[in-house]
Coordinates of C-alpha atoms in Angstrom, one line a residue:
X14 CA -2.1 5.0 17.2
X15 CA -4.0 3.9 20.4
X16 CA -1.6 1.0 21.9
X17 CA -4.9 -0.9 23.2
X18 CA -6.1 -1.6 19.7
X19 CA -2.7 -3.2 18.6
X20 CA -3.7 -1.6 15.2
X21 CA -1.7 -3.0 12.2
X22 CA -1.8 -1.7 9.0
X23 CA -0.1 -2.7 5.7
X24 CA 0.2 0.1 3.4
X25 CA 0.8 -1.6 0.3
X26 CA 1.4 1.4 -2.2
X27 CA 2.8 0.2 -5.1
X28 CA 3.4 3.1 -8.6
X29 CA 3.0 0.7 -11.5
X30 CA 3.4 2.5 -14.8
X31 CA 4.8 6.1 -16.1
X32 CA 8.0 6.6 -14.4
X33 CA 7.4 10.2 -13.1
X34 CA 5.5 8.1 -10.6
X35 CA 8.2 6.5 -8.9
X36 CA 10.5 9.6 -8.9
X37 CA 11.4 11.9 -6.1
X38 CA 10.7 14.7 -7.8
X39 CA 7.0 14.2 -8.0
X40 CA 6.7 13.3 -4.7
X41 CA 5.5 16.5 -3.6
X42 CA 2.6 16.7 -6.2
X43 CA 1.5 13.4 -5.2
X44 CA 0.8 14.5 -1.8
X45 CA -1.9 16.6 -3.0
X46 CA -3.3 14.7 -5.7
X47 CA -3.3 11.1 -3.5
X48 CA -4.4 12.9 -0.6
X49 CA -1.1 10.8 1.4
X50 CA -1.7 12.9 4.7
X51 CA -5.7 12.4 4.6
X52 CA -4.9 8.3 3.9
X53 CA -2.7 8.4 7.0
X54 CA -4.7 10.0 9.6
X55 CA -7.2 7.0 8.5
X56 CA -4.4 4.6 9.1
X57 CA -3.5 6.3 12.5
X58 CA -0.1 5.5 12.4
X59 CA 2.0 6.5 15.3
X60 CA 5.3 6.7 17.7
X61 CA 6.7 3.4 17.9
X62 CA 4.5 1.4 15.5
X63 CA 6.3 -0.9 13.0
X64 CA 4.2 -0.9 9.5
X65 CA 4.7 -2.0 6.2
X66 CA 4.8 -0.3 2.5
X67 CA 4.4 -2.9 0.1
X68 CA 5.8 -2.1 -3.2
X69 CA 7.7 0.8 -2.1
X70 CA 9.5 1.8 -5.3
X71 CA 11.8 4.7 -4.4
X72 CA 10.4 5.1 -0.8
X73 CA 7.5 8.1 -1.6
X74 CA 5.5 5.9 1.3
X75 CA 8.0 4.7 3.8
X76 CA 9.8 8.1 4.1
X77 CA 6.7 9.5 5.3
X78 CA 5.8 6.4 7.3
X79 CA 9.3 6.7 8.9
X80 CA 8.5 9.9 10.2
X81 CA 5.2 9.0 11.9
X82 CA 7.2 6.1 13.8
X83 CA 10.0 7.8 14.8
X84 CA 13.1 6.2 15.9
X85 CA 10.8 3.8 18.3
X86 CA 9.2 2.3 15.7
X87 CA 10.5 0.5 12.2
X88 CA 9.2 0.4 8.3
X89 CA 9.5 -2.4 6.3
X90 CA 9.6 -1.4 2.9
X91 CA 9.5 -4.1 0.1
X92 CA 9.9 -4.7 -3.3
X93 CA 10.5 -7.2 -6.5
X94 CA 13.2 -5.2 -8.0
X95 CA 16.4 -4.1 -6.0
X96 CA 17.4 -1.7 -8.2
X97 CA 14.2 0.0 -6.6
X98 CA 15.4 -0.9 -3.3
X99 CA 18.8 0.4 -4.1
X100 CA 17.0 3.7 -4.6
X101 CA 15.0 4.1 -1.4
X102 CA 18.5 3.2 0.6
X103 CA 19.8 6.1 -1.3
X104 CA 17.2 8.4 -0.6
X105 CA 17.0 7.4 3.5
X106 CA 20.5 8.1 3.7
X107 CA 20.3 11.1 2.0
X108 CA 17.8 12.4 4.8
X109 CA 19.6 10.5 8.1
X110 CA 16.8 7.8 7.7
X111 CA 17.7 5.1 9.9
X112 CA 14.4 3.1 10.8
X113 CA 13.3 1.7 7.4
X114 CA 14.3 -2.0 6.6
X115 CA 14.1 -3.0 3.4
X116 CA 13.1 -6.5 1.7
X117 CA 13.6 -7.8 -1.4
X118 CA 10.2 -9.8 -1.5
X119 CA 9.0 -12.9 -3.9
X120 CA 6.1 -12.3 -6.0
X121 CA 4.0 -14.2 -3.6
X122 CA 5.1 -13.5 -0.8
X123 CA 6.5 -10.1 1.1
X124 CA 8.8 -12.0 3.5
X125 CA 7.3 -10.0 6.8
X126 CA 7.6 -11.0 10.5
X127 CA 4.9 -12.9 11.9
X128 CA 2.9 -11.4 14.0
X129 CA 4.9 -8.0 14.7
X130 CA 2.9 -5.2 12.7
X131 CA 0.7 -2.8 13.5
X132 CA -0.4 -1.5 9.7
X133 CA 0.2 -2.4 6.0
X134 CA -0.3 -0.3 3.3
X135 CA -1.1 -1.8 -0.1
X136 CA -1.3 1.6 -3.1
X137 CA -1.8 0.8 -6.6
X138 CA 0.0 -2.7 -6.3
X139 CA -2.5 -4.9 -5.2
X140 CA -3.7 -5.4 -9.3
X141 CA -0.3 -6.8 -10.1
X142 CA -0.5 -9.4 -7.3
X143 CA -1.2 -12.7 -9.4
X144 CA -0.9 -14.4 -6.2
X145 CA -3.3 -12.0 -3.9
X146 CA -4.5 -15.2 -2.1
X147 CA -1.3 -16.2 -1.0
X148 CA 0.0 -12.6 -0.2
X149 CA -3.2 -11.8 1.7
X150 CA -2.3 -15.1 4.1
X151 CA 1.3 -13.9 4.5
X152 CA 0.1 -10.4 5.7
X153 CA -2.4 -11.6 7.7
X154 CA 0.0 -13.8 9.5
X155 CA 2.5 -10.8 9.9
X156 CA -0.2 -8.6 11.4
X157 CA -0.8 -8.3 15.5
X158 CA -4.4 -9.4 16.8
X159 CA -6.7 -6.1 15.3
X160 CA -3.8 -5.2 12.8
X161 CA -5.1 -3.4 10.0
X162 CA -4.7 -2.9 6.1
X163 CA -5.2 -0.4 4.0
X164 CA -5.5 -1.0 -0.1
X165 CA -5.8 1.9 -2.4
X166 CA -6.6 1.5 -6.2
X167 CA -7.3 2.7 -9.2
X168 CA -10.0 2.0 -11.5
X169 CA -10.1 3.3 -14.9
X170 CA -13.6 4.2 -16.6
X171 CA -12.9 2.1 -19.5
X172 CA -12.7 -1.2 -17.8
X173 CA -16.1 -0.8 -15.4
X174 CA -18.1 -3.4 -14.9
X175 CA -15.5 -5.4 -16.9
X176 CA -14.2 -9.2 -15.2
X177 CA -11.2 -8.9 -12.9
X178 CA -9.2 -10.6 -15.6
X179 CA -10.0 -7.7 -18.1
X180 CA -9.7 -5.3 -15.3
X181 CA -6.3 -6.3 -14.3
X182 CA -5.1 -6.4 -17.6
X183 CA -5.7 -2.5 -17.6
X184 CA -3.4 -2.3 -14.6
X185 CA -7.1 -1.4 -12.6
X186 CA -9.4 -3.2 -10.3
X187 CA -12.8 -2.4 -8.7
X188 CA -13.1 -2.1 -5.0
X189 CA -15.6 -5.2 -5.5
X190 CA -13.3 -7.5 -5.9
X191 CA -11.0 -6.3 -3.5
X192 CA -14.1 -6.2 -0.8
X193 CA -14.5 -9.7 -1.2
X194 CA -11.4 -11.1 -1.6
X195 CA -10.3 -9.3 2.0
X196 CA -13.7 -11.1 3.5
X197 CA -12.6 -14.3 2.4
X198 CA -9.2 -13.9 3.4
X199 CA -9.8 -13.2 6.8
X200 CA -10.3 -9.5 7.3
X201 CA -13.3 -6.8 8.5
X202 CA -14.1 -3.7 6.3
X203 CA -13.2 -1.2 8.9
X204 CA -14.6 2.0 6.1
X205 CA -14.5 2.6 2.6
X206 CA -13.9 5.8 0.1
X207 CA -15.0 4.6 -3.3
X208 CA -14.2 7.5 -4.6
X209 CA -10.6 9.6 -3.2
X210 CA -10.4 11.3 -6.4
X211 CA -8.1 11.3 -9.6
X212 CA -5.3 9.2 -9.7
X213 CA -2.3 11.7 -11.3
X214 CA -5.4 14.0 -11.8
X215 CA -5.9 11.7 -14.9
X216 CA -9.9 12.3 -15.1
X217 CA -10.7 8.6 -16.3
X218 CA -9.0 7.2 -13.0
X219 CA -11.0 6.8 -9.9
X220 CA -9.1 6.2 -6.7
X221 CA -11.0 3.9 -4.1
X222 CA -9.6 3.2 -0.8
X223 CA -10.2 0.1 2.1
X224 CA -9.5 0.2 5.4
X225 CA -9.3 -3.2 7.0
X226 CA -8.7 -5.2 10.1
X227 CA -7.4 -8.8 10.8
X228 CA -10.5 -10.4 12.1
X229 CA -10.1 -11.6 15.7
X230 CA -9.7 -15.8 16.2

């Protein structure tokens, strides 16, 4: 990541549902079908940058984050659950992982340093967040000036064109809502994918991706 554009980017991936999501095993597969090494280039995360996975589950994101920083830089992986937390500690030891912090976060509020990061990454967790206004605030607050954030979704054929409400209900959202509700918290649509592919290679479930940046005071 260029230094001059203090890029921060929250990563928020969260894995909400079947539980051969959140295990190690399938890590490998996900790669390919999430297209993770595609998503990071876009997030130009590099030596020395401290970045945030947001619903981290067993650590699929940070451990590959942690790599990208190296032992300059720091991940702060959160979560609601410890026992998930417990997990990801297991797994970073298990590999000689030593620059991912974790944080057992509310459900409004991720309990990051202010003003410190350079990228948060938001996957498939941004539909649970009942309290997206207040979470939005809190990231922005934990970026550094031109920090960035990246959301990645789902949404489900069923549901289009369906009220946020309904959409959220499916564990889905459209990139429309998402759009807006970045604008209005304060961010710039940096680029867009509406459509990244199948999410599990489940044929009904679209991935869409945002890249955005904290907008400048």
């Amino acid at each position: 990541m260029n230094s001059a554009n203090n890029i921060l980017i929250v990563l928020l991936f969260s894995v909400i549902g079947m539980q051969s999501q959140y295990t190690e095993s399938d890590w490998a597969e996900r790669d390919e079908w999430m297209k993770t090494t595609t998503l990071l280039k876009m997030g130009d995360v590099s030596f020395g940058d401290v970045v945030a996975d947001i619903g981290c589950h067993e650590g699929y994101l940070s451990t590959r984050l942690s790599s990208l920083v190296g032992h300059n830089g720091k991940v702060y992986a959160i979560d609601v659950r410890e026992d998930r937390l417990e997990k990801l500690r297991a797994n970073a030891k298990k590999r000689n992982i030593s620059n991912i912090i974790t944080i057992l976060g509310d459900y409004d509020n991720p309990k990051l340093p202010t003003g410190s990061l350079d990228a948060v990454f938001i996957i498939d967790t941004y539909h649970e967040m009942d309290s997206y206004v207040k979470i939005l605030e809190h990231v922005k607050n934990a970026l550094k000036p031109n920090g960035k954030l990246m959301v990645l979704e789902k949404l489900k054929d069923k549901i289009k064109g369906k009220t946020r409400k309904e959409q959220v209900a499916a564990h889905s959202l459209s990139i429309d809502y998402v759009r807006k509700e970045l604008k209005q918290a304060g961010f710039s649509i940096i680029s867009e994918i509406n459509d990244h592919g199948k999410w599990e290679k489940e044929q009904d479930k679209q991935m869409w991706m945002i890249l955005a940046e904290k907008n400048k005071i």
